[in-house]
C-alpha positions as CSV (number, residue, x, y, z in Angstrom):
1,N,0.1,-0.2,0.1
2,V,2.0,3.4,-1.0
3,Y,-0.6,5.5,1.2
4,R,0.7,3.4,4.3
5,W,4.6,3.8,2.8
6,Q,3.8,7.8,2.6
7,K,2.1,8.0,5.7
8,K,4.4,6.3,7.6
9,L,7.4,7.8,6.2
10,F,5.3,11.8,6.2
11,R,4.4,11.4,10.3
12,P,7.9,11.4,11.7
13,I,9.3,13.9,9.9
14,I,5.7,16.5,10.2
15,K,6.8,14.9,14.3
16,S,10.1,16.5,13.9
17,F,9.5,19.7,12.2
18,I,6.8,20.0,15.3
19,D,9.7,18.9,17.8
20,D,12.2,21.7,15.8
21,F,9.0,24.1,16.5
22,I,8.5,23.5,19.8
23,L,12.7,23.3,20.7
24,D,12.4,26.9,18.9
25,K,9.8,28.4,20.8
26,N,11.6,27.1,24.2
27,H,14.7,28.6,22.9
28,L,13.6,31.8,22.5
29,L,11.1,32.5,25.0
30,P,13.8,32.9,27.6
31,Q,15.7,35.4,25.5
32,R,12.7,37.2,24.9
33,I,12.0,37.4,28.7
34,F,15.8,38.1,29.5
35,K,16.4,41.0,26.9
């Protein structure tokens, strides 16, 4: 099933993107407060 394979491949990419985004926000938030 091609759709299933794409979903399997696509989900980790989204998860890593969201994790990066959250990490970015967590990293930027303290800097903003301290500035």
